[in-house]
Coordinates of C-alpha atoms in Angstrom, one line a residue:
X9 CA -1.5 24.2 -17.6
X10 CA -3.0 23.6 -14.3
X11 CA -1.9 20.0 -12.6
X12 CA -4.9 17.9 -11.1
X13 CA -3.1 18.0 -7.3
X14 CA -3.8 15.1 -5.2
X15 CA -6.4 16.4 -2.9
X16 CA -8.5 14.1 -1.2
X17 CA -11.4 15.7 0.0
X18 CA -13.1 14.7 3.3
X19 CA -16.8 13.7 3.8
X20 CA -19.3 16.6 4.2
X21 CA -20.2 15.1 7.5
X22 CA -17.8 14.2 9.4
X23 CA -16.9 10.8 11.6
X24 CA -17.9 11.2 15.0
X25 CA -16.4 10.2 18.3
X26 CA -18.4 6.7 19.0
X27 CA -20.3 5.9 22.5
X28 CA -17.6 5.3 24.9
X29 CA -19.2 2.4 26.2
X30 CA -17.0 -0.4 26.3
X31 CA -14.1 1.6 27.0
X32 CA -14.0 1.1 30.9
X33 CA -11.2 -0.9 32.6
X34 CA -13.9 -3.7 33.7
X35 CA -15.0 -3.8 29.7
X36 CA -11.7 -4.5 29.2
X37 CA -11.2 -6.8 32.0
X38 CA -14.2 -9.1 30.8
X39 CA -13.7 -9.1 27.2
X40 CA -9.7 -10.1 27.9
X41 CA -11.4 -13.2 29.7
X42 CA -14.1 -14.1 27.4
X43 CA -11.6 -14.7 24.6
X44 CA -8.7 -16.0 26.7
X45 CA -10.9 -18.6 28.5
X46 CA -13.5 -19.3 25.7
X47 CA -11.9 -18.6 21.9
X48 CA -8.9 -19.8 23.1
X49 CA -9.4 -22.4 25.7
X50 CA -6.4 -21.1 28.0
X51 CA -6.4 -21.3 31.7
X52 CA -4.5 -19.8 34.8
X53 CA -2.1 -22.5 34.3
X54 CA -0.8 -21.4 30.5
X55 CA 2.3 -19.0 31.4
X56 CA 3.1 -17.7 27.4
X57 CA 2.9 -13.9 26.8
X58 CA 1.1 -14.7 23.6
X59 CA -2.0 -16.0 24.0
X60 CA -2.8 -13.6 26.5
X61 CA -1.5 -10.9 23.9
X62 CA -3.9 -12.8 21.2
X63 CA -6.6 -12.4 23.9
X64 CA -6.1 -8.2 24.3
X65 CA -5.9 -7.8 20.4
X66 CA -9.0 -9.4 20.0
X67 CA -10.3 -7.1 22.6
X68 CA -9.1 -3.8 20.9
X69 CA -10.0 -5.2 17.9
X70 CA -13.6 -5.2 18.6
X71 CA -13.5 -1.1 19.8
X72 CA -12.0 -0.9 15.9
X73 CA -14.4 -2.9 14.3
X74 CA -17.4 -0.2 15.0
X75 CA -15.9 2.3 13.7
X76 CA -14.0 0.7 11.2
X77 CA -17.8 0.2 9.8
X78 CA -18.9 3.3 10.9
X79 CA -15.9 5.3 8.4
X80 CA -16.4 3.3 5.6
X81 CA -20.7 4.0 5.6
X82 CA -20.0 8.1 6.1
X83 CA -17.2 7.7 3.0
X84 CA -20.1 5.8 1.2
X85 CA -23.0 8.5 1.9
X86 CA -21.4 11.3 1.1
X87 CA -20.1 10.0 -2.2
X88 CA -16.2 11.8 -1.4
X89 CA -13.5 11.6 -3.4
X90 CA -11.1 8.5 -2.4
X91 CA -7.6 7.5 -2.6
X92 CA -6.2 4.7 -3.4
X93 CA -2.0 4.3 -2.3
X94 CA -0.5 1.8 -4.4
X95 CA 2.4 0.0 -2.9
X96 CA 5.0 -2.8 -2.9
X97 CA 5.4 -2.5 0.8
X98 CA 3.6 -1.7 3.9
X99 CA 6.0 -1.7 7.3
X100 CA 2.9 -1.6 10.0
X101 CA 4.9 -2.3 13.0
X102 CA 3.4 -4.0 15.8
X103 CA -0.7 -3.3 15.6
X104 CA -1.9 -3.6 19.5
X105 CA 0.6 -0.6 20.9
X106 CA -0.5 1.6 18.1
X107 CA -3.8 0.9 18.2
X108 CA -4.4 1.8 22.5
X109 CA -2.8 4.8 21.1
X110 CA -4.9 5.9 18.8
X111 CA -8.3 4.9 20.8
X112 CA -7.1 6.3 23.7
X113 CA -7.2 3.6 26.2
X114 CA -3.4 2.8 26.6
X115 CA -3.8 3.6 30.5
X116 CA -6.4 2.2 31.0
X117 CA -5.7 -1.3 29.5
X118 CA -2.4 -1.4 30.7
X119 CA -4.4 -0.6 34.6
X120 CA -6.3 -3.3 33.4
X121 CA -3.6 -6.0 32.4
X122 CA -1.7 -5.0 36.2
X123 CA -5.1 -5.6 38.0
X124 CA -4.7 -9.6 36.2
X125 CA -1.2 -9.6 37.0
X126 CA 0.1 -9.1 33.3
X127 CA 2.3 -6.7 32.2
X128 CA 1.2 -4.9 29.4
X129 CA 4.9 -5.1 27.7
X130 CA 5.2 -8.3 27.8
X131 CA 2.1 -8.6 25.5
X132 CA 2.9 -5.5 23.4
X133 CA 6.6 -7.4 22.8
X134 CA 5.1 -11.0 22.0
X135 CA 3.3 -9.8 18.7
X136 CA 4.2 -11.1 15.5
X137 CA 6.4 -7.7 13.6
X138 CA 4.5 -8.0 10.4
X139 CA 6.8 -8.9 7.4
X140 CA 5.5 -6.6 4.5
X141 CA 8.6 -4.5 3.8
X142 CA 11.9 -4.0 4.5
X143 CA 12.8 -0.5 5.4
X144 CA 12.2 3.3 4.4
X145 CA 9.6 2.7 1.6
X146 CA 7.8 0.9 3.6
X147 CA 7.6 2.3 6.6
X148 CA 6.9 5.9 5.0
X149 CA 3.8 4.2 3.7
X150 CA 2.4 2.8 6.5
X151 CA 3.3 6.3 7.8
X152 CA 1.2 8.0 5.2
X153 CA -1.8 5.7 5.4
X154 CA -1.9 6.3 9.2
X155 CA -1.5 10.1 8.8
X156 CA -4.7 10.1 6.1
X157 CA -6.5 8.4 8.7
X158 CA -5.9 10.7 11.2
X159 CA -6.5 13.8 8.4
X160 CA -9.9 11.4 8.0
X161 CA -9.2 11.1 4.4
X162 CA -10.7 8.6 2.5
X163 CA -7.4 6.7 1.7
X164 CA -7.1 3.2 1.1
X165 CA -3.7 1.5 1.3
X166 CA -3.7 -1.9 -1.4
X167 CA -0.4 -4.1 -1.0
X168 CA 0.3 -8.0 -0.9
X169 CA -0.2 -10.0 1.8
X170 CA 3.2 -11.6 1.8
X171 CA 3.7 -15.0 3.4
X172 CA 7.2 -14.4 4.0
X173 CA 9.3 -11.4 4.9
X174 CA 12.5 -10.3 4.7
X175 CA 14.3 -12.7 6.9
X176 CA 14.7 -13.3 11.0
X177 CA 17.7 -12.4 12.0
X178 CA 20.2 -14.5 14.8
X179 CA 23.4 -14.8 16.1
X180 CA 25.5 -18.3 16.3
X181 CA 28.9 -18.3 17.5
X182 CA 29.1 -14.4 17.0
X183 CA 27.9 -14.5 12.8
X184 CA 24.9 -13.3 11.5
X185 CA 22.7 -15.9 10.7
X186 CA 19.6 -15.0 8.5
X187 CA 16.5 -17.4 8.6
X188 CA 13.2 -17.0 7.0
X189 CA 10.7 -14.6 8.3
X190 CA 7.3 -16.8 8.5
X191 CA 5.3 -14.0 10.2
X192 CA 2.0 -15.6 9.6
X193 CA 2.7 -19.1 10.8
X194 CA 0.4 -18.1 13.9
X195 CA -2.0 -16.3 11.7
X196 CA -3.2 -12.4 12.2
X197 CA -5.4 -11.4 14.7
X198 CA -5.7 -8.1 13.1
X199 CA -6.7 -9.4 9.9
X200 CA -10.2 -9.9 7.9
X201 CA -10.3 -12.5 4.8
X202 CA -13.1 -11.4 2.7
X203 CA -13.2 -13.5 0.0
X204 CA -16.3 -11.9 -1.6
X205 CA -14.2 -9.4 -3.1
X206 CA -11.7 -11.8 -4.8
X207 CA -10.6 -10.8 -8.2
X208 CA -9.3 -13.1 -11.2
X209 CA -5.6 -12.2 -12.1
X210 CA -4.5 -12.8 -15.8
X211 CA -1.3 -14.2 -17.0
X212 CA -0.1 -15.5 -20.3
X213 CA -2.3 -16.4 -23.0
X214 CA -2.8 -14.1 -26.4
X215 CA -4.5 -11.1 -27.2
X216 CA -7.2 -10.9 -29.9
X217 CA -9.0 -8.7 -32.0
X218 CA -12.4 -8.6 -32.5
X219 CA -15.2 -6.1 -33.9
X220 CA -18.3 -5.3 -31.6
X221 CA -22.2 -5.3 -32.6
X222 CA -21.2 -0.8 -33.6
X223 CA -18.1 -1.9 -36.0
X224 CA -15.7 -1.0 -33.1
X225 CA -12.8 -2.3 -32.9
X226 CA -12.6 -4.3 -29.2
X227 CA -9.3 -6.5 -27.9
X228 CA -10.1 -9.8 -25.8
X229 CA -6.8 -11.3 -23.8
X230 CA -7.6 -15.1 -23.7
X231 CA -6.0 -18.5 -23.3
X232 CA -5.0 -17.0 -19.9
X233 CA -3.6 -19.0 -17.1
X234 CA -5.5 -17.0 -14.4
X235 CA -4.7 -16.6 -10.4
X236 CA -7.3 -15.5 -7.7
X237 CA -6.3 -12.4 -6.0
X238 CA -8.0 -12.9 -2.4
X239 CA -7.8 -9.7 0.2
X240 CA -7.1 -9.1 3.5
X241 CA -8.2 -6.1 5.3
X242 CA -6.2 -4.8 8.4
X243 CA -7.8 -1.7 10.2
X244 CA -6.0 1.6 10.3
X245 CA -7.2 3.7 12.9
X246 CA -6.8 7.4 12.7
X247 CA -5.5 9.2 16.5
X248 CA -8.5 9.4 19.3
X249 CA -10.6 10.8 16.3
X250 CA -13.4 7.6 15.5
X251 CA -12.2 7.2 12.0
X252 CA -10.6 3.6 10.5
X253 CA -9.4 3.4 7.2
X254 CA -8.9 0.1 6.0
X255 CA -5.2 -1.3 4.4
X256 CA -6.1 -4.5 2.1
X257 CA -3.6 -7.0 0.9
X258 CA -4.1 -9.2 -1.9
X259 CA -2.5 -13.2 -1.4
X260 CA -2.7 -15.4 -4.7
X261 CA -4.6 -18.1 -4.3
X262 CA -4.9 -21.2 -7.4
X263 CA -8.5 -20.8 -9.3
X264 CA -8.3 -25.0 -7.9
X265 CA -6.6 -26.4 -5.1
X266 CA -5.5 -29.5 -7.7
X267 CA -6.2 -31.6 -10.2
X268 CA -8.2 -34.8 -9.3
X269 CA -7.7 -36.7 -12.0
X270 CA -3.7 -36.4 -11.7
X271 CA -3.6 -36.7 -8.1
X272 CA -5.8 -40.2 -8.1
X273 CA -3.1 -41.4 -11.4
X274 CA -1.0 -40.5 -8.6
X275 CA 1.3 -37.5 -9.9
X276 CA 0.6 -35.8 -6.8
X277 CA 3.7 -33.1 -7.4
X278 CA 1.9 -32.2 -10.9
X279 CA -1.3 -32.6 -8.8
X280 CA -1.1 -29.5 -7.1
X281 CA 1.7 -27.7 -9.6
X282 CA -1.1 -24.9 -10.5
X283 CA -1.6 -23.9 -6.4
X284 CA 2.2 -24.1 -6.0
X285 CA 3.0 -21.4 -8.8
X286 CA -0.4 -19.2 -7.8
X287 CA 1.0 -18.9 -4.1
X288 CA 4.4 -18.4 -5.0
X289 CA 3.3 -14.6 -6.6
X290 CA 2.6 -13.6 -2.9
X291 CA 5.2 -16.3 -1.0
X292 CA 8.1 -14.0 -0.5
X293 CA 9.0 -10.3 0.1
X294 CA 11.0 -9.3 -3.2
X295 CA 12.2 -12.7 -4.5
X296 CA 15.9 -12.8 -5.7
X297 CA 15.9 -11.3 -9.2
X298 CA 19.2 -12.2 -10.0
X299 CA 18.3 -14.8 -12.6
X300 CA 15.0 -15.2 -15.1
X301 CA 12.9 -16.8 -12.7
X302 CA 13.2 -14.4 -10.4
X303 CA 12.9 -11.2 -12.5
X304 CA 9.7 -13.0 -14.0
X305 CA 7.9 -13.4 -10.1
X306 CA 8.7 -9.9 -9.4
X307 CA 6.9 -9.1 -12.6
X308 CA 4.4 -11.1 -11.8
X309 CA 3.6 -9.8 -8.1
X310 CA 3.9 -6.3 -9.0
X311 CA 1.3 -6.8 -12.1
X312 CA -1.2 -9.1 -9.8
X313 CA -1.2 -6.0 -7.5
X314 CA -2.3 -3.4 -10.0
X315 CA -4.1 -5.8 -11.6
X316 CA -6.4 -6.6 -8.4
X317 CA -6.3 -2.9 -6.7
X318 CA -7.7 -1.8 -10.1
X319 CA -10.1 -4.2 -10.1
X320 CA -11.5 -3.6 -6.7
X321 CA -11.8 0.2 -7.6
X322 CA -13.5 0.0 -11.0
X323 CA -16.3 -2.8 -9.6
X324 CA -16.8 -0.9 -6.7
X325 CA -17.6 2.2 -8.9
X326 CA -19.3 0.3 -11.4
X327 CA -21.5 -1.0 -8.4
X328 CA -22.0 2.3 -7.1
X329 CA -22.3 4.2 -10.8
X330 CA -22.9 1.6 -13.2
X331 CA -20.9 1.8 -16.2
X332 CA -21.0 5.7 -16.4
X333 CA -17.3 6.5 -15.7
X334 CA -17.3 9.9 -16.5
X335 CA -16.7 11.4 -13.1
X336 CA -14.2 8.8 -12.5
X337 CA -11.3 10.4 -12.1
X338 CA -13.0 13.6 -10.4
X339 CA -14.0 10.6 -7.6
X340 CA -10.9 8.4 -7.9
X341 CA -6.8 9.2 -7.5
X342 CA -4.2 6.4 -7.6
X343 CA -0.7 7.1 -5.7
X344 CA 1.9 4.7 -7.0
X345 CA 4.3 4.6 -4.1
X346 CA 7.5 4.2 -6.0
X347 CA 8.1 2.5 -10.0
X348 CA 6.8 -1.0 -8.8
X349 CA 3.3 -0.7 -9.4
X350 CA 3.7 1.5 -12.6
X351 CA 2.1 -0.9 -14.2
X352 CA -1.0 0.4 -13.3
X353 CA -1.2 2.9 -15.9
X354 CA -1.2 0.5 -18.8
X355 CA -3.9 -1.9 -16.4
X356 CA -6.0 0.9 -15.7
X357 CA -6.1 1.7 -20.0
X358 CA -7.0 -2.3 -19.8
X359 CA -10.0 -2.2 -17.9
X360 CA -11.5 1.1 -19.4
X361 CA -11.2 -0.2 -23.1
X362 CA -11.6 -3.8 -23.1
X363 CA -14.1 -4.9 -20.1
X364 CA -15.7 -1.3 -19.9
X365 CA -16.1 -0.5 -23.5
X366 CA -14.6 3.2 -23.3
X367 CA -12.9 5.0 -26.5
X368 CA -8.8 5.1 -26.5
X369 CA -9.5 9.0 -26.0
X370 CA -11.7 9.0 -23.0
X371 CA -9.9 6.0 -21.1
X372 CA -6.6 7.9 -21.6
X373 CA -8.1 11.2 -20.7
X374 CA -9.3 9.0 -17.3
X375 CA -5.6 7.6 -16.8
X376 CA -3.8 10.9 -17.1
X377 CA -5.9 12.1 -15.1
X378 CA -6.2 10.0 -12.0
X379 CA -2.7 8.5 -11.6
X380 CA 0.0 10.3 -9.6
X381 CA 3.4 9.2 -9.4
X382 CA 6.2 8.9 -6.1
X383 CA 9.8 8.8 -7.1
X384 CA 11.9 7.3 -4.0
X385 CA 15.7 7.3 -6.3
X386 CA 17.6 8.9 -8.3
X387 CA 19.6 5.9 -9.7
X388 CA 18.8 5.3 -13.1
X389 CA 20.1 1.6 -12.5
X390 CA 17.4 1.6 -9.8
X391 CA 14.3 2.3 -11.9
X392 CA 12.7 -0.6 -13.2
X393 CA 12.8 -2.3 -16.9
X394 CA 11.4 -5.3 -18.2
X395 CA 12.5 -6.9 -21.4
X396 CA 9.6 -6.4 -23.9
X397 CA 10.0 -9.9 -24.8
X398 CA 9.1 -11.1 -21.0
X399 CA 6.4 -9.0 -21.0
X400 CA 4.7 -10.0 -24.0
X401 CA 4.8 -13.9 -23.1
X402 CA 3.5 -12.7 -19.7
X403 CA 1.2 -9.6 -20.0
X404 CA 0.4 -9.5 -24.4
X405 CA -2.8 -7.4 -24.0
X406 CA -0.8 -5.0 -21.4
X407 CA 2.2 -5.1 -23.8
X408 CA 0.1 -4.0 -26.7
X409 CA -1.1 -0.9 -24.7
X410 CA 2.1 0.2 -23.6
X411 CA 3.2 -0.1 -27.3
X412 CA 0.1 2.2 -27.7
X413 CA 0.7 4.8 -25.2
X414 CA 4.4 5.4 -26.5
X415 CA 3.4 5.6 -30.2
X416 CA 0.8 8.6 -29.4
X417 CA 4.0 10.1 -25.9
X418 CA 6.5 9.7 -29.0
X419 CA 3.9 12.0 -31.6
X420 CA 3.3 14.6 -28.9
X421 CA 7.6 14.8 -28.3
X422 CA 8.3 15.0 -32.3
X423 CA 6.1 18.0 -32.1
X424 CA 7.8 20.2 -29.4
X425 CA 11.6 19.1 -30.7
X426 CA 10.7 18.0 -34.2
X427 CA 14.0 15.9 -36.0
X428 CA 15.3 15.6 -32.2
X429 CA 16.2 11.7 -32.2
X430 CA 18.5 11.7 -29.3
X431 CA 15.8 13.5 -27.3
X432 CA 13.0 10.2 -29.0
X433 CA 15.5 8.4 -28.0
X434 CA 16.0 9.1 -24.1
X435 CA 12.2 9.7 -23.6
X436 CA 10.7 6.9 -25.2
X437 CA 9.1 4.6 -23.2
X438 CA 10.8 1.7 -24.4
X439 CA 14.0 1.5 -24.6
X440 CA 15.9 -0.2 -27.9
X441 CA 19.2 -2.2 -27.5
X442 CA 20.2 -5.9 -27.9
X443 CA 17.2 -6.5 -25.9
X444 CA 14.6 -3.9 -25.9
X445 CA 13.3 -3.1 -22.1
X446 CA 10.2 -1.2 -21.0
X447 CA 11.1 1.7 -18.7
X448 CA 8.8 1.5 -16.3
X449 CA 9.4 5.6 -14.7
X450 CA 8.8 6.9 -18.2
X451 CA 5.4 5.2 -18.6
X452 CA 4.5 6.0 -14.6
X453 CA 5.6 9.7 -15.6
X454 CA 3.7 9.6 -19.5
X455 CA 0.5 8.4 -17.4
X456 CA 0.5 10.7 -14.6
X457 CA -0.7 13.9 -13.5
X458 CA 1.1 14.2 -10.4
X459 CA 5.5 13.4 -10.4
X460 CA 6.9 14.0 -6.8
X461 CA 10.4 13.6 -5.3
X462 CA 10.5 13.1 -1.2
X463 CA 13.0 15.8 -0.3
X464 CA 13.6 19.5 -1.7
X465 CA 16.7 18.7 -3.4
X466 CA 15.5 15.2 -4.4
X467 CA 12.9 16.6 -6.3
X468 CA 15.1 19.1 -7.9
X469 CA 17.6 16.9 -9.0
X470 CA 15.1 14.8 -10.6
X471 CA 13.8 17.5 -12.7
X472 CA 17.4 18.8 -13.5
X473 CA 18.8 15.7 -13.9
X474 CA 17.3 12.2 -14.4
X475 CA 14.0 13.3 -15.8
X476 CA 14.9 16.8 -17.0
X477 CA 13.6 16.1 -20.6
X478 CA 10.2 15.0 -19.3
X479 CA 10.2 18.5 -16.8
X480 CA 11.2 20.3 -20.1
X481 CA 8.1 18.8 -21.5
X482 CA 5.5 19.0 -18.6
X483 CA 7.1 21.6 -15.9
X484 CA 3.7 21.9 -14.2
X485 CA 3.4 18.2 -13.1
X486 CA 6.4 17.7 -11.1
X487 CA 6.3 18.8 -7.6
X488 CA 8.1 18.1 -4.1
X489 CA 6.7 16.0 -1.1
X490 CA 9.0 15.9 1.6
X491 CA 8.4 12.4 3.4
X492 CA 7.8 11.8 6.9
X493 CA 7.3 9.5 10.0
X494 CA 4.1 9.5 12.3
X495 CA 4.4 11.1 15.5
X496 CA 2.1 9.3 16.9
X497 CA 4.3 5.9 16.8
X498 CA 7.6 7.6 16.9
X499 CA 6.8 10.1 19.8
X500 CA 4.0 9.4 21.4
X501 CA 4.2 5.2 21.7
X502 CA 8.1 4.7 21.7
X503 CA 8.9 7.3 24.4
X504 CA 5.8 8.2 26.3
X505 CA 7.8 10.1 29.2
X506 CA 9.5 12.7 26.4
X507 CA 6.2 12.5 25.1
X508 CA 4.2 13.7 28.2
X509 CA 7.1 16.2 29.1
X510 CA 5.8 18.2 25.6
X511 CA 2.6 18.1 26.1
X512 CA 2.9 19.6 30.3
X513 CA 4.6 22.4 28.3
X514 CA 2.6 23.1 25.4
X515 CA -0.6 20.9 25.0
X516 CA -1.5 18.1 22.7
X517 CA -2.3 19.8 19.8
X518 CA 1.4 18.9 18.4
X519 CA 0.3 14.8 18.5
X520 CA -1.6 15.9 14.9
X521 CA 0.2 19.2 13.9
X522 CA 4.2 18.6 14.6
X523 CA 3.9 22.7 13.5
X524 CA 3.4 23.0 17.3
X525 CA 6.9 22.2 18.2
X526 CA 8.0 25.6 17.6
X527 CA 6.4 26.4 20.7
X528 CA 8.8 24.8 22.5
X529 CA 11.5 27.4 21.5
X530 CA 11.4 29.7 24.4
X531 CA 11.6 27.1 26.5
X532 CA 14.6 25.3 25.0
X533 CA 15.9 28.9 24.8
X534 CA 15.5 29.6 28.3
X535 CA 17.0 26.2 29.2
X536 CA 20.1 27.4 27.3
X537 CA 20.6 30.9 29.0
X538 CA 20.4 28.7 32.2
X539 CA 22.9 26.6 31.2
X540 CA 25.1 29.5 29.9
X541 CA 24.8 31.4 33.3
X542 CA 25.8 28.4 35.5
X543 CA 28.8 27.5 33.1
X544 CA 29.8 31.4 33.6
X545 CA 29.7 30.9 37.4
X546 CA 31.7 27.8 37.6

């Protein structure tokens, strides 16, 4: 059976290089002034690194904004298929470096910056590290969203706009001494709120049954305590090619700011109670899930960002289609970077039945359809599971489907290993016990098209080991995707001299095709008989 591979396809017409007006050292010059001098009211006399790096970003930020516009109207005209990379973490880096890069101007700001007197290092240095990850996963997907912009894909990253990150780290009296990361505390120039596209988040409540105006059966989840979802667009530009995708992160944000009534009885802490547990879904970068409160947050932030992502995507369709989803998946593919937003599947089955009005059939042949799946571990005791009970005082309508989806995955098992309960047993999506959990990479891997590991052998031992019943099952959706860095960042921004050195040798092309490297075998081989020969003579 064929798989549905994850190709994105790219817009008939493509994104063209934009005037380059604007782009001449005294462009830059004036614009650097106009916004040091008049947005931010600094002077000759104000000697910080960061204003003056504020000032620049704004700068560079306008060169993105037309073609940031630009991308998003040609993915829009020509109707292409999009993607949509779900993940838990985005590790951007610093944006001003990378973006010079990937316009092309680094020269001839930096030329710019030296004719002012500033060194353009100093300003590259005194931007805030954004604090949306904490390592590998992270940094492979801001990796792949800049790679898909530079591909021109139409590729959308969604993620949460996390207050705080990891943690800063310093050292007193030669110890380690880890303080909290509050990377936003100056705000972020490269960010646009757009509160138009806020999305209600629901938590809690009850599910209920109800029978339509055609006898159909329909669910309602209500009595919810709901949570806006607000998001945050950051520009990601492809390299020197006119195209900007767009990463969006979702903060939470309390339906009120507080309750008047309380606050003028003067209960000021219950007052404001509702804002305080809204923010706290998007506060802090993987809260401490030792204990019930924190398992139940990180529950709660990895639901509110399927919940919104999905949201976005189906009421932009809708706007675009009307309710006519039947080319949704040909139009539409999710990748859930890793287990944490799973969740998805069972949302996405949410949406389609009860807001929508599709069949159980037709939203399912939609999920299965338009969901692929990223494994980043092979620890069992590393792949996510929530206890059925949480999730039903949390998420009941979202419970219910999961239920749903592993009564019809448990039918299709029974029939290819009938009387096989050890084999029921291992697949099923939830998992029975003293406490029975929801396994969160069996329902990414019963809702998906697509499973990948991120190495050869990764993905091998998954299907031989960890998820060798489900490859048994459905051989023809598991497949390898070897991760990867940009070269762009990691090459050509971090080490600029190596950089040039490779391209004097054998052109730019490798900056977007690292295939090109091979070229430089002769070389290196050459090098090496030279070496060889003077070690002989001495």
């Amino acid at each position: 059976m064929p798989t549905n591979k994850f190709v994105i396809s790219k817009p008939k017409s493509s994104i063209t290089k934009l005037s380059e007006q604007g782009l001449k050292k005294h462009d830059f010059i004036d614009d650097f002034k106009q916004y040091y001098v008049h947005l931010l009211g600094r002077d000759e006399n104000c000697r910080s690194p960061y204003y003056a790096g504020e000032a620049l970003s704004q700068t560079i930020r306008d060169r993105l904004m037309e073609r940031w516009k630009a991308t998003h109207q040609t993915y829009k005209s020509n109707d292409c298929r999009r993607g949509y990379y779900l993940s838990m973490e985005f590790l951007m880096g610093r944006m001003l470096s990378n973006a010079m890069l990937n316009l092309g101007v680094t020269d001839t700001v930096t030329q710019a910056m030296y004719d002012l007197g500033i060194e353009i290092e100093e300003l590259i240095t005194s931007e805030q590290d954004a604090g949306l990850g904490n390592g590998g996963l992270g940094r492979l997907a801001a990796c792949f969203i800049d790679s898909c912009a530079t591909l021109q894909l139409p590729v959308i990253g969604y993620g949460l706009r996390y207050e705080y990150g990891m943690f800063t780290q310093t050292i007193v009296n030669g110890e380690q001494v880890e303080k909290p990361d509050h990377w936003l505390r100056h705000g972020n120039v490269w960010e646009i709120e757009r509160l138009e596209y806020s999305h209600r988040i629901k938590f809690g409540g009850r599910s209920q049954k109800q029978v339509d105006a055609n006898g159909q059966q329909r669910f309602s989840w209500v009595d919810t305590h709901d949570v806006l979802a607000v998001p945050f667009d950051t520009p990601v530009p492809g390299y020197q090619n006119g195209t900007v995708n767009s990463l969006r992160l979702w903060k939470a944000v309390a339906t009120e700011e507080f309750n008047l009534d309380e606050f003028n009885a003067g209960d000021y802490a219950e007052a404001v109670a509702e804002k305080i547990t809204a923010e706290n879904i998007t506060m802090v970068l993987y809260p401490n899930d030792a204990n019930e409160n924190g398992k139940e947050l990180r529950l709660r932030q990895q639901y509110f960002l399927a919940s919104a992502s999905l949201q976005d995507v189906t009421t932009h369709w809708v706007g675009l289609h009307g309710e006519d989803f039947s080319r949704f998946a040909e139009k539409s593919c999710f990748q859930l970077n890793d287990t944490h937003p799973s969740i998805a599947i069972a949302e996405l089955m949410r949406l389609l039945i009860d807001i929508h009005g599709l069949t159980w059939d037709k939203a399912w042949a939609i999920t299965k359809t338009s969901m692929a799946y990223t494994n980043h571990t092979l620890l069992p005791e590393a792949l996510e599971k929530w206890p059925v009970k949480l999730m039903q005082r949390l998420l009941p309508r979202v419970m219910e489907i999961i239920f749903e989806i592993n009564a019809h995955f448990m039918a299709e098992v029974s029939m290819h290993w009938p009387a096989d309960n050890d084999r029921l047993n291992r697949m099923s999506i939830i998992e029975e016990g003293d406490e029975q959990q929801v396994r969160m990479a069996h329902l990414a891997i019963v809702g998906s098209f697509s499973v990948n590991g991120v190495a050869q052998l990764h993905s091998q031992l998954l299907q031989q080991g960890l998820f060798r019943d489900f490859y048994a099952l459905w051989p023809y959706k598991f497949n390898n995707k070897t991760n990867g860095v940009t070269p762009r960042r990691w090459l050509a921004a971090c080490n600029p001299e190596l950089a040039s050195l490779i391209t004097e040798t054998i052109g730019e092309q490798w900056v977007t095709d690292l295939s090109q490297l091979k070229k430089l075998e002769p070389t290196l081989a050459r090098y090496q008989a030279g070496r060889e020969t003077a070690h002989d003579r001495l």
